[in-house]
mmCIF file of C-alpha atoms in Angstrom:
data_model
loop_
_atom_site.group_PDB
_atom_site.id
_atom_site.type_symbol
_atom_site.label_atom_id
_atom_site.label_comp_id
_atom_site.label_asym_id
_atom_site.label_seq_id
_atom_site.Cartn_x
_atom_site.Cartn_y
_atom_site.Cartn_z
ATOM 1 C CA MET A 1 26.326 -20.080 7.238
ATOM 2 C CA ARG A 2 26.740 -23.756 7.929
ATOM 3 C CA SER A 3 29.895 -25.023 6.335
ATOM 4 C CA SER A 4 30.489 -28.322 4.580
ATOM 5 C CA LEU A 5 32.574 -29.351 7.609
ATOM 6 C CA ASP A 6 29.490 -29.083 9.739
ATOM 7 C CA LYS A 7 27.690 -31.508 7.466
ATOM 8 C CA THR A 8 30.462 -34.045 7.481
ATOM 9 C CA GLY A 9 31.152 -34.675 11.073
ATOM 10 C CA GLY A 10 32.127 -31.492 12.830
ATOM 11 C CA THR A 11 31.253 -31.293 16.467
ATOM 12 C CA GLY A 12 30.078 -27.693 16.519
ATOM 13 C CA PHE A 13 26.875 -26.104 17.668
ATOM 14 C CA PHE A 14 24.962 -26.915 14.483
ATOM 15 C CA ASP A 15 25.440 -30.623 14.869
ATOM 16 C CA SER A 16 22.967 -30.556 17.713
ATOM 17 C CA MET A 17 20.245 -29.261 15.411
ATOM 18 C CA PRO A 18 18.085 -31.951 13.862
ATOM 19 C CA GLU A 19 17.981 -32.055 10.103
ATOM 20 C CA ILE A 20 14.979 -30.329 8.577
ATOM 21 C CA THR A 21 13.259 -32.962 6.523
ATOM 22 C CA LEU A 22 11.142 -32.776 3.444
ATOM 23 C CA ASP A 23 8.096 -33.493 5.566
ATOM 24 C CA ASP A 24 8.985 -30.574 7.836
ATOM 25 C CA VAL A 25 9.056 -28.275 4.811
ATOM 26 C CA ARG A 26 5.816 -29.681 3.464
ATOM 27 C CA THR A 27 4.132 -29.066 6.795
ATOM 28 C CA LEU A 28 5.601 -25.587 6.942
ATOM 29 C CA LEU A 29 4.108 -24.819 3.541
ATOM 30 C CA VAL A 30 0.662 -26.180 4.319
ATOM 31 C CA ASP A 31 0.542 -24.496 7.718
ATOM 32 C CA ASN A 32 1.549 -21.082 6.459
ATOM 33 C CA CYS A 33 0.325 -20.846 2.901
ATOM 34 C CA MET A 34 -3.097 -21.061 1.388
ATOM 35 C CA LEU A 35 -2.565 -24.426 -0.231
ATOM 36 C CA ARG A 36 -5.387 -26.825 -0.957
ATOM 37 C CA VAL A 37 -3.232 -29.929 -0.857
ATOM 38 C CA GLN A 38 -2.127 -32.341 1.798
ATOM 39 C CA PRO A 39 1.547 -32.219 2.814
ATOM 40 C CA GLY A 40 2.195 -35.628 1.284
ATOM 41 C CA GLU A 41 1.018 -34.451 -2.111
ATOM 42 C CA ILE A 42 3.761 -31.859 -2.431
ATOM 43 C CA GLU A 43 6.582 -33.055 -4.652
ATOM 44 C CA PRO A 44 10.166 -32.270 -3.599
ATOM 45 C CA GLY A 45 10.867 -30.574 -6.905
ATOM 46 C CA ALA A 46 7.701 -28.502 -6.895
ATOM 47 C CA LEU A 47 8.321 -24.837 -7.595
ATOM 48 C CA LEU A 48 6.832 -22.436 -5.080
ATOM 49 C CA PHE A 49 6.115 -19.394 -7.257
ATOM 50 C CA GLY A 50 5.216 -18.717 -10.837
ATOM 51 C CA PRO A 51 3.628 -20.731 -13.632
ATOM 52 C CA GLY A 52 3.409 -24.450 -13.033
ATOM 53 C CA SER A 53 4.208 -24.029 -9.360
ATOM 54 C CA LEU A 54 2.327 -24.482 -6.114
ATOM 55 C CA GLY A 55 1.062 -20.978 -6.808
ATOM 56 C CA LEU A 56 2.272 -19.129 -3.750
ATOM 57 C CA ASP A 57 1.848 -15.370 -3.759
ATOM 58 C CA SER A 58 3.457 -12.508 -1.898
ATOM 59 C CA ILE A 59 1.288 -12.929 1.195
ATOM 60 C CA ASP A 60 2.154 -16.625 1.268
ATOM 61 C CA ALA A 61 5.794 -15.580 1.060
ATOM 62 C CA LEU A 62 5.298 -13.228 3.976
ATOM 63 C CA GLN A 63 3.544 -15.897 6.035
ATOM 64 C CA LEU A 64 6.194 -18.428 5.152
ATOM 65 C CA THR A 65 9.064 -16.193 6.256
ATOM 66 C CA VAL A 66 7.266 -15.554 9.520
ATOM 67 C CA GLY A 67 6.613 -19.268 9.945
ATOM 68 C CA ILE A 68 10.279 -20.067 9.336
ATOM 69 C CA GLU A 69 11.376 -17.492 11.860
ATOM 70 C CA LYS A 70 8.955 -18.822 14.461
ATOM 71 C CA SER A 71 9.827 -22.463 13.893
ATOM 72 C CA TYR A 72 13.564 -22.280 13.349
ATOM 73 C CA GLY A 73 14.652 -18.804 14.403
ATOM 74 C CA ILE A 74 15.873 -18.108 10.888
ATOM 75 C CA ALA A 75 15.159 -14.564 9.740
ATOM 76 C CA ILE A 76 15.057 -13.800 6.042
ATOM 77 C CA LYS A 77 15.701 -10.150 5.290
ATOM 78 C CA GLU A 78 17.037 -9.992 1.756
ATOM 79 C CA PRO A 79 14.723 -10.382 -1.253
ATOM 80 C CA ALA A 80 17.558 -11.925 -3.267
ATOM 81 C CA VAL A 81 18.134 -14.563 -0.598
ATOM 82 C CA ALA A 82 14.424 -15.302 -0.408
ATOM 83 C CA ARG A 83 14.155 -15.685 -4.171
ATOM 84 C CA GLU A 84 16.932 -18.238 -4.145
ATOM 85 C CA ALA A 85 15.761 -20.148 -1.093
ATOM 86 C CA PHE A 86 12.101 -20.216 -2.074
ATOM 87 C CA HIS A 87 12.667 -21.522 -5.571
ATOM 88 C CA SER A 88 11.340 -25.000 -4.848
ATOM 89 C CA VAL A 89 10.455 -27.263 -1.944
ATOM 90 C CA GLU A 90 13.841 -28.928 -2.126
ATOM 91 C CA THR A 91 15.863 -25.695 -2.374
ATOM 92 C CA LEU A 92 13.998 -24.416 0.636
ATOM 93 C CA ARG A 93 14.848 -27.537 2.621
ATOM 94 C CA GLU A 94 18.491 -27.362 1.604
ATOM 95 C CA TRP A 95 18.704 -23.678 2.357
ATOM 96 C CA LEU A 96 17.096 -24.082 5.776
ATOM 97 C CA ASN A 97 19.551 -26.794 6.690
ATOM 98 C CA ARG A 98 22.477 -24.519 5.831
ATOM 99 C CA GLN A 99 21.336 -21.779 8.211
ATOM 100 C CA PRO A 100 22.319 -21.341 11.826
ATOM 101 C CA ARG A 101 19.274 -21.864 13.998
ATOM 102 C CA GLN A 102 18.340 -20.271 17.300
ATOM 103 C CA ASN A 103 15.537 -22.648 18.190
ATOM 104 C CA SER A 104 13.618 -25.439 16.568
ATOM 105 C CA SER A 105 10.181 -25.520 18.076
ATOM 106 C CA SER A 106 8.674 -27.624 15.316
ATOM 107 C CA ALA A 107 11.718 -29.428 14.016
ATOM 108 C CA MET B 1 -10.165 -13.557 -0.717
ATOM 109 C CA SER B 2 -6.782 -11.985 -0.812
ATOM 110 C CA ARG B 3 -4.093 -13.687 -2.883
ATOM 111 C CA GLY B 4 -1.201 -11.279 -2.887
ATOM 112 C CA LEU B 5 0.140 -8.115 -1.469
ATOM 113 C CA ALA B 6 -0.628 -4.952 -3.379
ATOM 114 C CA VAL B 7 0.129 -1.354 -2.651
ATOM 115 C CA ALA B 8 -0.919 2.051 -3.849
ATOM 116 C CA SER B 9 -2.040 0.638 -7.097
ATOM 117 C CA SER B 10 -3.199 2.729 -9.950
ATOM 118 C CA ARG B 11 -2.198 0.076 -12.431
ATOM 119 C CA SER B 12 -4.598 -2.700 -11.617
ATOM 120 C CA SER B 13 -7.253 -0.959 -13.647
ATOM 121 C CA PRO B 14 -5.948 2.274 -15.091
ATOM 122 C CA PRO B 15 -8.396 4.991 -14.075
ATOM 123 C CA HIS B 16 -6.746 7.650 -16.154
ATOM 124 C CA SER B 17 -6.325 8.681 -19.747
ATOM 125 C CA ALA B 18 -3.018 7.402 -21.009
ATOM 126 C CA GLY B 19 -2.500 10.611 -22.954
ATOM 127 C CA LEU B 20 -2.730 12.706 -19.809
ATOM 128 C CA TYR B 21 -0.925 10.411 -17.425
ATOM 129 C CA ARG B 22 2.568 11.077 -18.663
ATOM 130 C CA ALA B 23 5.699 12.712 -17.343
ATOM 131 C CA THR B 24 5.461 15.480 -19.934
ATOM 132 C CA MET B 25 1.980 16.381 -18.735
ATOM 133 C CA PHE B 26 3.127 16.382 -15.118
ATOM 134 C CA GLY B 27 6.050 18.556 -16.123
ATOM 135 C CA ALA B 28 3.662 20.916 -17.885
ATOM 136 C CA GLY B 29 1.510 21.063 -14.766
ATOM 137 C CA ALA B 30 4.502 21.949 -12.635
ATOM 138 C CA PHE B 31 5.500 24.620 -15.171
ATOM 139 C CA LEU B 32 2.036 26.186 -15.043
ATOM 140 C CA ALA B 33 2.121 26.074 -11.248
ATOM 141 C CA ARG B 34 5.227 28.226 -11.320
ATOM 142 C CA CYS B 35 3.664 30.730 -13.732
ATOM 143 C CA PHE B 36 0.163 31.254 -12.381
ATOM 144 C CA PRO B 37 -1.293 32.066 -8.995
ATOM 145 C CA LEU B 38 -2.848 29.102 -7.266
ATOM 146 C CA ARG B 39 -6.340 30.551 -7.318
ATOM 147 C CA LEU B 40 -6.325 30.942 -11.097
ATOM 148 C CA LEU B 41 -4.712 27.555 -11.516
ATOM 149 C CA ARG B 42 -7.448 25.907 -9.473
ATOM 150 C CA ILE B 43 -10.191 27.538 -11.507
ATOM 151 C CA LEU B 44 -8.619 26.441 -14.781
ATOM 152 C CA ALA B 45 -7.945 22.919 -13.521
ATOM 153 C CA GLY B 46 -11.456 22.648 -12.098
ATOM 154 C CA TRP B 47 -12.957 23.601 -15.453
ATOM 155 C CA ALA B 48 -10.696 21.142 -17.205
ATOM 156 C CA GLY B 49 -11.908 18.415 -14.847
ATOM 157 C CA TRP B 50 -15.529 19.335 -15.428
ATOM 158 C CA LEU B 51 -15.007 19.329 -19.196
ATOM 159 C CA TYR B 52 -13.340 15.947 -18.944
ATOM 160 C CA ALA B 53 -16.334 14.620 -17.055
ATOM 161 C CA LEU B 54 -18.744 15.941 -19.668
ATOM 162 C CA THR B 55 -16.871 14.170 -22.415
ATOM 163 C CA HIS B 56 -16.180 10.860 -20.612
ATOM 164 C CA ARG B 57 -19.549 9.508 -19.595
ATOM 165 C CA GLU B 58 -18.399 5.944 -19.009
ATOM 166 C CA ARG B 59 -15.758 7.042 -16.536
ATOM 167 C CA VAL B 60 -18.248 9.308 -14.800
ATOM 168 C CA ALA B 61 -20.637 6.362 -14.526
ATOM 169 C CA VAL B 62 -17.995 4.365 -12.659
ATOM 170 C CA VAL B 63 -17.460 7.199 -10.212
ATOM 171 C CA GLU B 64 -21.209 7.604 -9.804
ATOM 172 C CA ARG B 65 -21.586 3.928 -8.905
ATOM 173 C CA ASN B 66 -18.811 4.264 -6.357
ATOM 174 C CA LEU B 67 -20.364 7.358 -4.808
ATOM 175 C CA ARG B 68 -23.667 5.566 -4.403
ATOM 176 C CA LEU B 69 -21.945 3.028 -2.215
ATOM 177 C CA LEU B 70 -21.587 5.876 0.245
ATOM 178 C CA ASP B 71 -24.807 7.740 -0.411
ATOM 179 C CA ALA B 72 -27.575 6.444 -2.657
ATOM 180 C CA SER B 73 -28.805 9.953 -3.388
ATOM 181 C CA LEU B 74 -25.642 10.976 -5.228
ATOM 182 C CA ARG B 75 -26.107 11.243 -8.989
ATOM 183 C CA THR B 76 -24.205 12.157 -12.132
ATOM 184 C CA GLN B 77 -23.701 15.760 -11.106
ATOM 185 C CA ALA B 78 -21.949 14.580 -7.960
ATOM 186 C CA ALA B 79 -19.684 12.363 -10.042
ATOM 187 C CA ARG B 80 -18.825 15.306 -12.284
ATOM 188 C CA ARG B 81 -17.989 17.318 -9.215
ATOM 189 C CA VAL B 82 -15.445 14.616 -8.372
ATOM 190 C CA TYR B 83 -13.637 15.367 -11.619
ATOM 191 C CA ARG B 84 -13.769 19.101 -10.996
ATOM 192 C CA ALA B 85 -12.406 18.608 -7.484
ATOM 193 C CA PHE B 86 -9.730 16.298 -8.858
ATOM 194 C CA GLY B 87 -8.631 19.045 -11.251
ATOM 195 C CA GLU B 88 -8.378 21.445 -8.328
ATOM 196 C CA THR B 89 -6.446 18.894 -6.320
ATOM 197 C CA LEU B 90 -4.002 18.474 -9.176
ATOM 198 C CA ALA B 91 -3.509 22.242 -9.202
ATOM 199 C CA ASP B 92 -2.669 22.056 -5.491
ATOM 200 C CA TYR B 93 -0.405 19.071 -6.087
ATOM 201 C CA PHE B 94 1.667 20.964 -8.631
ATOM 202 C CA TYR B 95 1.621 24.102 -6.522
ATOM 203 C CA ILE B 96 2.980 22.442 -3.392
ATOM 204 C CA GLY B 97 5.530 20.548 -5.431
ATOM 205 C CA THR B 98 6.996 23.735 -6.831
ATOM 206 C CA ARG B 99 7.261 25.576 -3.529
ATOM 207 C CA PRO B 100 9.752 25.102 -0.706
ATOM 208 C CA PRO B 101 8.525 22.364 1.643
ATOM 209 C CA GLU B 102 7.988 24.781 4.542
ATOM 210 C CA GLN B 103 5.772 26.971 2.352
ATOM 211 C CA ALA B 104 3.978 23.977 0.848
ATOM 212 C CA ALA B 105 3.208 22.569 4.295
ATOM 213 C CA ARG B 106 1.364 25.758 5.198
ATOM 214 C CA ILE B 107 -1.456 24.645 2.936
ATOM 215 C CA VAL B 108 -2.478 22.359 5.798
ATOM 216 C CA THR B 109 -4.207 24.655 8.267
ATOM 217 C CA LYS B 110 -5.965 22.135 10.472
ATOM 218 C CA SER B 111 -4.565 18.913 11.872
ATOM 219 C CA GLU B 112 -6.086 16.370 14.180
ATOM 220 C CA GLY B 113 -4.361 13.373 15.668
ATOM 221 C CA VAL B 114 -0.748 14.302 14.918
ATOM 222 C CA GLU B 115 0.134 12.881 18.317
ATOM 223 C CA HIS B 116 -0.503 9.394 16.923
ATOM 224 C CA PHE B 117 2.502 9.833 14.633
ATOM 225 C CA ARG B 118 4.661 11.068 17.495
ATOM 226 C CA THR B 119 3.599 8.251 19.785
ATOM 227 C CA ALA B 120 4.375 5.675 17.116
ATOM 228 C CA HIS B 121 7.762 7.240 16.533
ATOM 229 C CA GLU B 122 8.564 7.206 20.232
ATOM 230 C CA ARG B 123 7.984 3.454 20.286
ATOM 231 C CA GLY B 124 11.134 3.183 18.234
ATOM 232 C CA LYS B 125 9.603 1.319 15.347
ATOM 233 C CA GLY B 126 7.967 2.606 12.230
ATOM 234 C CA ALA B 127 4.311 2.663 11.342
ATOM 235 C CA LEU B 128 2.172 1.761 8.390
ATOM 236 C CA VAL B 129 0.103 4.774 7.344
ATOM 237 C CA VAL B 130 -2.936 3.795 5.309
ATOM 238 C CA THR B 131 -4.909 6.290 3.343
ATOM 239 C CA ALA B 132 -7.429 6.477 0.539
ATOM 240 C CA HIS B 133 -7.601 8.030 -2.899
ATOM 241 C CA PHE B 134 -9.105 11.011 -1.197
ATOM 242 C CA GLY B 135 -8.196 14.679 -1.089
ATOM 243 C CA LEU B 136 -4.520 15.413 -1.530
ATOM 244 C CA PHE B 137 -3.100 12.256 -0.048
ATOM 245 C CA GLU B 138 0.431 13.094 -1.203
ATOM 246 C CA LEU B 139 0.455 15.827 1.417
ATOM 247 C CA GLY B 140 0.681 13.138 4.060
ATOM 248 C CA GLY B 141 4.287 12.401 3.152
ATOM 249 C CA LEU B 142 5.157 16.065 3.348
ATOM 250 C CA MET B 143 3.512 16.336 6.751
ATOM 251 C CA VAL B 144 5.394 13.369 8.140
ATOM 252 C CA ALA B 145 8.684 14.638 6.723
ATOM 253 C CA GLN B 146 8.052 18.095 8.146
ATOM 254 C CA MET B 147 7.710 16.488 11.559
ATOM 255 C CA GLY B 148 11.235 15.167 11.102
ATOM 256 C CA LEU B 149 10.084 11.570 10.723
ATOM 257 C CA PRO B 150 11.484 9.304 8.021
ATOM 258 C CA CYS B 151 8.875 8.455 5.431
ATOM 259 C CA SER B 152 8.532 6.179 2.423
ATOM 260 C CA VAL B 153 5.625 6.021 0.029
ATOM 261 C CA LEU B 154 4.791 2.702 -1.573
ATOM 262 C CA THR B 155 3.891 2.777 -5.212
ATOM 263 C CA TYR B 156 3.647 0.575 -8.227
ATOM 264 C CA PRO B 157 5.677 1.516 -11.258
ATOM 265 C CA GLU B 158 3.843 4.202 -13.204
ATOM 266 C CA PRO B 159 2.924 3.564 -16.847
ATOM 267 C CA SER B 160 6.301 4.912 -17.896
ATOM 268 C CA ARG B 161 9.720 4.925 -16.274
ATOM 269 C CA ALA B 162 9.900 8.668 -16.822
ATOM 270 C CA LEU B 163 6.729 9.277 -14.838
ATOM 271 C CA THR B 164 7.855 6.984 -12.029
ATOM 272 C CA GLU B 165 11.080 8.958 -11.752
ATOM 273 C CA TRP B 166 9.290 12.279 -12.062
ATOM 274 C CA ARG B 167 6.987 11.489 -9.157
ATOM 275 C CA ALA B 168 9.788 10.016 -7.056
ATOM 276 C CA ALA B 169 11.857 13.169 -7.598
ATOM 277 C CA PHE B 170 8.802 15.209 -6.690
ATOM 278 C CA ARG B 171 8.551 13.439 -3.339
ATOM 279 C CA ARG B 172 12.290 13.507 -2.769
ATOM 280 C CA ARG B 173 12.169 17.297 -2.599
ATOM 281 C CA TRP B 174 10.147 16.795 0.574
ATOM 282 C CA LYS B 175 12.568 14.154 1.851
ATOM 283 C CA VAL B 176 9.969 11.530 1.182
ATOM 284 C CA ASP B 177 11.340 8.354 -0.317
ATOM 285 C CA THR B 178 9.492 6.292 -2.909
ATOM 286 C CA LEU B 179 9.561 2.536 -2.644
ATOM 287 C CA GLU B 180 8.492 1.050 -5.918
ATOM 288 C CA ILE B 181 6.856 -2.323 -5.619
ATOM 289 C CA GLY B 182 6.658 -4.392 -8.734
ATOM 290 C CA ALA B 183 5.633 -7.995 -9.263
ATOM 291 C CA ASP B 184 8.321 -9.284 -6.915
ATOM 292 C CA SER B 185 6.769 -11.605 -4.335
ATOM 293 C CA PHE B 186 9.493 -10.678 -1.858
ATOM 294 C CA ALA B 187 9.177 -6.902 -2.036
ATOM 295 C CA PHE B 188 7.627 -7.014 1.423
ATOM 296 C CA LEU B 189 11.081 -7.736 2.835
ATOM 297 C CA GLU B 190 12.218 -4.285 1.762
ATOM 298 C CA ILE B 191 9.115 -2.739 3.346
ATOM 299 C CA ALA B 192 9.743 -4.738 6.508
ATOM 300 C CA GLU B 193 13.303 -3.478 6.641
ATOM 301 C CA ARG B 194 12.127 0.124 6.433
ATOM 302 C CA LEU B 195 9.628 -0.445 9.214
ATOM 303 C CA ARG B 196 12.374 -1.982 11.329
ATOM 304 C CA GLN B 197 14.443 1.138 10.694
ATOM 305 C CA GLY B 198 11.632 3.215 12.177
ATOM 306 C CA GLN B 199 10.261 4.602 8.934
ATOM 307 C CA PHE B 200 6.681 5.616 8.355
ATOM 308 C CA VAL B 201 5.550 3.716 5.306
ATOM 309 C CA ALA B 202 2.505 5.161 3.567
ATOM 310 C CA THR B 203 0.212 3.314 1.219
ATOM 311 C CA LEU B 204 -3.170 3.602 -0.412
ATOM 312 C CA ILE B 205 -5.575 0.878 0.498
ATOM 313 C CA ASP B 206 -9.006 1.607 -0.927
ATOM 314 C CA ARG B 207 -8.755 0.074 -4.375
ATOM 315 C CA PRO B 208 -8.947 -3.598 -5.260
ATOM 316 C CA HIS B 209 -6.040 -5.326 -6.873
ATOM 317 C CA PRO B 210 -6.275 -8.506 -8.973
ATOM 318 C CA THR B 211 -4.209 -10.424 -6.428
ATOM 319 C CA ASP B 212 -5.095 -8.561 -3.261
ATOM 320 C CA HIS B 213 -8.720 -7.772 -2.554
ATOM 321 C CA THR B 214 -10.408 -7.964 0.781
ATOM 322 C CA PRO B 215 -14.126 -7.214 0.900
ATOM 323 C CA VAL B 216 -15.426 -4.295 2.915
ATOM 324 C CA GLU B 217 -18.955 -3.042 3.305
ATOM 325 C CA TRP B 218 -19.863 0.529 2.524
ATOM 326 C CA PRO B 219 -23.367 1.650 3.528
ATOM 327 C CA ASN B 220 -24.898 0.681 0.186
ATOM 328 C CA GLY B 221 -22.816 -2.216 -0.968
ATOM 329 C CA PRO B 222 -19.511 -4.002 -0.994
ATOM 330 C CA ALA B 223 -16.144 -2.884 -2.264
ATOM 331 C CA TYR B 224 -12.613 -4.218 -1.912
ATOM 332 C CA PHE B 225 -9.435 -3.015 -0.288
ATOM 333 C CA SER B 226 -5.921 -4.111 -1.146
ATOM 334 C CA ALA B 227 -5.183 -4.876 2.473
ATOM 335 C CA GLY B 228 -2.580 -7.628 2.397
ATOM 336 C CA ILE B 229 0.034 -5.241 3.702
ATOM 337 C CA LEU B 230 -1.787 -5.131 7.032
ATOM 338 C CA LEU B 231 -0.348 -8.579 7.726
ATOM 339 C CA LEU B 232 3.122 -7.165 7.346
ATOM 340 C CA ALA B 233 2.344 -4.539 9.972
ATOM 341 C CA ALA B 234 1.148 -7.310 12.260
ATOM 342 C CA HIS B 235 4.288 -9.357 11.783
ATOM 343 C CA GLN B 236 6.527 -6.350 12.286
ATOM 344 C CA GLY B 237 4.617 -5.254 15.371
ATOM 345 C CA VAL B 238 4.040 -1.755 14.052
ATOM 346 C CA PRO B 239 0.806 0.198 14.302
ATOM 347 C CA VAL B 240 -1.442 0.851 11.344
ATOM 348 C CA ILE B 241 -2.406 4.505 11.318
ATOM 349 C CA PRO B 242 -5.329 5.512 9.102
ATOM 350 C CA ALA B 243 -5.043 9.078 7.812
ATOM 351 C CA LEU B 244 -6.920 11.356 5.422
ATOM 352 C CA ILE B 245 -6.089 14.819 4.123
ATOM 353 C CA PHE B 246 -8.813 16.782 2.392
ATOM 354 C CA ARG B 247 -9.557 20.286 1.158
ATOM 355 C CA ARG B 248 -11.524 22.667 3.287
ATOM 356 C CA GLY B 249 -13.958 25.286 2.054
ATOM 357 C CA ASP B 250 -11.290 27.981 2.077
ATOM 358 C CA GLY B 251 -8.967 25.966 -0.153
ATOM 359 C CA THR B 252 -6.563 24.939 2.600
ATOM 360 C CA TYR B 253 -6.288 21.387 3.877
ATOM 361 C CA HIS B 254 -7.379 19.462 6.922
ATOM 362 C CA SER B 255 -5.412 16.403 8.016
ATOM 363 C CA ARG B 256 -7.050 13.790 10.160
ATOM 364 C CA ILE B 257 -4.857 11.145 11.665
ATOM 365 C CA PHE B 258 -6.860 8.463 13.380
ATOM 366 C CA PRO B 259 -5.943 6.323 16.367
ATOM 367 C CA PRO B 260 -3.663 3.447 15.470
ATOM 368 C CA LEU B 261 -4.769 -0.110 14.964
ATOM 369 C CA PHE B 262 -2.653 -3.010 16.061
ATOM 370 C CA VAL B 263 -3.342 -5.912 13.773
ATOM 371 C CA GLU B 264 -3.606 -9.250 15.523
ATOM 372 C CA GLU B 265 -4.614 -12.608 14.208
ATOM 373 C CA ARG B 266 -8.370 -13.060 14.188
ATOM 374 C CA GLY B 267 -9.040 -16.506 12.842
ATOM 375 C CA SER B 268 -7.857 -17.138 9.319
ATOM 376 C CA ARG B 269 -5.790 -14.784 7.257
ATOM 377 C CA ALA B 270 -8.866 -13.747 5.267
ATOM 378 C CA GLU B 271 -10.855 -13.124 8.450
ATOM 379 C CA THR B 272 -8.063 -11.019 9.890
ATOM 380 C CA LEU B 273 -7.788 -8.899 6.772
ATOM 381 C CA ARG B 274 -11.536 -8.518 6.524
ATOM 382 C CA PHE B 275 -11.876 -7.419 10.135
ATOM 383 C CA TYR B 276 -9.200 -4.744 9.977
ATOM 384 C CA SER B 277 -10.130 -3.577 6.491
ATOM 385 C CA GLN B 278 -13.654 -2.995 7.710
ATOM 386 C CA GLN B 279 -12.335 -1.099 10.700
ATOM 387 C CA ILE B 280 -10.407 1.176 8.380
ATOM 388 C CA ALA B 281 -13.402 1.589 6.090
ATOM 389 C CA ASP B 282 -15.578 2.502 9.071
ATOM 390 C CA THR B 283 -12.965 5.013 10.174
ATOM 391 C CA PHE B 284 -12.851 6.638 6.761
ATOM 392 C CA LEU B 285 -16.577 6.576 6.110
ATOM 393 C CA PRO B 286 -17.742 9.756 7.914
ATOM 394 C CA VAL B 287 -15.052 11.854 6.242
ATOM 395 C CA LEU B 288 -15.734 10.363 2.820
ATOM 396 C CA CYS B 289 -19.447 10.991 3.241
ATOM 397 C CA ALA B 290 -18.802 14.589 4.285
ATOM 398 C CA HIS B 291 -16.635 15.245 1.222
ATOM 399 C CA PRO B 292 -17.663 12.722 -1.439
ATOM 400 C CA GLU B 293 -16.435 15.015 -4.217
ATOM 401 C CA GLN B 294 -12.889 14.382 -3.000
ATOM 402 C CA TRP B 295 -13.057 10.595 -3.183
ATOM 403 C CA TYR B 296 -11.100 9.950 -6.356
ATOM 404 C CA GLN B 297 -12.290 6.439 -6.761
ATOM 405 C CA PHE B 298 -12.074 6.106 -10.534
ATOM 406 C CA VAL B 299 -12.081 2.320 -10.751
ATOM 407 C CA PRO B 300 -14.911 -0.179 -10.251
ATOM 408 C CA PRO B 301 -15.271 -1.369 -6.665
ATOM 409 C CA ALA B 302 -14.687 -5.051 -7.476
ATOM 410 C CA PRO B 303 -11.543 -6.439 -9.075
ATOM 411 C CA SER B 304 -13.472 -8.495 -11.594
ATOM 412 C CA SER B 305 -15.652 -5.630 -12.829
#
């Protein structure tokens, strides 16, 4: 996990990784999920699943995890972790930025 | 269009009588299977199924409509035969569940394509085994376990916790694990983990689900598969192995394991699912047409029906 030191000026490996932005996450969502909105229309606080959300389903979740792994080399294996990370657009962005990354083909 | 991943669902549109689909009834069936010879049990269960069909015309009509998707000449009598055959299958189900696994496995006297399981296992990853509500599909888990291969069966929670546990315990006797999938959108991660561990994960595919329904064409009309899980197989790089197990004329069973499919992206998600679902439907079709009385398709073919 990326520590707070990493965020505040450490010189470790993770510092070389560009920050994943809100637009990156929006693009990730539109590219991998069956959303009928443009990336710019997605609010940072928008929930991903459940009532009043963007309306993602389990196949979207599957596609999204695969998309994240392809783009950032971050594998999600635990349902509990996924539930937490995929709560909203913003929690996903924050969570992604805390993870060690192996590559960043789209970031 | 598919909008969610569904597995082995009997809950999307309950095809059964709530009064019969209970742990106590399953327990009673297992008790009878210990007391009576299989031949007598089959006769009694077959009559019970026939009687059920005579007294449940609306349910028989649903089955009849489904059968006509395969063969337009099939009529009400054929649909009633489905219920009789289902009774007999239940007798076999309870029989094999109350015998040692080695003895139970001897009910399968003809197998084709077993090498596809072995080949998949040798690749070092698991496989997704897809089957239909046809014949005695539960035997598939026993077969895989008897080959020494790790196996999980995907299922939705049954109508009661007691029945879920009863059926899971039933499978556990064969060293077949049950992976219960509820409404959790991330349940696929658990399935993925089992595939990574080299397990054979078995699921039913031939019924629509409210959030997972991919159209397929039978000879006389469309139906829907809950095929979203095929995408998981694609992402995990494991083969999809279609398999059917059905009763032969002498009362023993014939397993047919078909060559594996390797799911690859073919256009959009919906196009990919449609392509491979149709391939599976086409694979199943000749066997279903040869034994329509064993296609226990008790729900309407479309999710909105």
